[in-house]
């Protein structure tokens, strides 16, 4: 079967992954309202195409944190890629390296940061970090990825506690015995503490606060990007704390149910930040026109989570490359049909919110 759009990959993954694995990737928190609204919100945004603009030549290149990438779509941090494909994050890393775009590696990877770098040595990578009760765990990871040539830290700030994902509870989701959270191999001793997503429960630190940004800045020279901001108020505080970027994100609707779709939160954050730092967005991107809408609302780049996993489930590295190629082709076509020759020509006048 020809894979024509990202939905084709989703259907393939749903059919071929185990129920527990599919449910884990698909899960939203509680009633999944925010997860579902991430997609619906894009459908409420209408494009205002300009015509007769000579779009015979187009360029999708952009930069993030000063580095050029082939188009404004990167891979968001998602956990446990080996559940979808035996090579896991190594395959994801090779695909993004081949496509010359940004891969945000998850702390909860089933391949180690060293294995990922060895597989795709010239890939452009950021590292997604949590703050743990035992700060040394976070600090050791920071020093490892800095030494390995990761180019930024992405601090996830919306998980003081894990959201309630009903199907994971029903399925009693656990990593199969042959898989591990490889970045923590040998760190946690055998314990009677129940496991939560591959590591002992209560390892995350719910006391995380803005002062931890200063702590992180004191132990690394890498740019710090905060992932999980949904309000203009927090965006302003982030800028004041000297971070280098914000990913507008609701964690794929997996944390607080009832919050805004990430694309709906984007505009107020872009307006508040006013160009002082870069703003990105994830959650709900399924087509090239979704990418165009996000850029028109001020995102410098978007990141995809679940679609990358669906690509892995379909055909590993090749599947992720196909997902990226389809998004790239659709984005280029949507740009041209809207009268834009390059990303610099995409602006707020390109979109309106539907009255429905």
XYZ file of C-alpha atoms in Angstrom, residues 29 32-42 44-45 158 228-234 247-269 281-284 353:
50
model
C -4.778 12.270 29.973
C -8.322 13.010 26.061
C -10.044 16.352 25.332
C -6.757 18.254 25.007
C -5.133 15.487 22.969
C -8.009 15.561 20.481
C -8.245 19.358 20.461
C -4.594 19.569 19.394
C -5.746 18.230 16.024
C -9.123 19.961 15.823
C -7.568 23.361 16.546
C -5.629 23.296 13.269
C -10.305 25.913 12.901
C -7.535 27.953 11.266
C 4.947 20.168 32.661
C 5.645 22.875 28.217
C 4.728 26.563 28.371
C 1.103 27.434 27.502
C 0.611 31.007 28.782
C 2.004 34.444 28.023
C 2.715 34.932 31.737
C 5.060 31.944 31.907
C 8.418 24.937 22.963
C 4.708 25.655 23.294
C 3.440 22.218 24.266
C 0.807 20.391 26.285
C 2.791 17.138 26.176
C 0.602 15.736 23.395
C -2.422 16.088 25.680
C -0.889 13.527 28.066
C -0.600 15.719 31.190
C -3.353 18.225 32.088
C -6.629 17.487 30.316
C -8.692 20.613 29.676
C -5.800 22.914 28.831
C -5.536 24.682 25.479
C -4.505 23.106 22.215
C -0.872 24.063 21.774
C -1.531 25.923 18.503
C -4.206 27.993 20.305
C -1.671 29.003 22.962
C 0.994 29.935 20.412
C -0.143 33.415 19.352
C -0.200 35.023 22.817
C 3.227 33.568 23.609
C 5.349 24.371 18.936
C 4.423 20.688 19.040
C 1.161 18.739 19.235
C -1.353 17.963 16.510
C -9.545 31.787 12.619
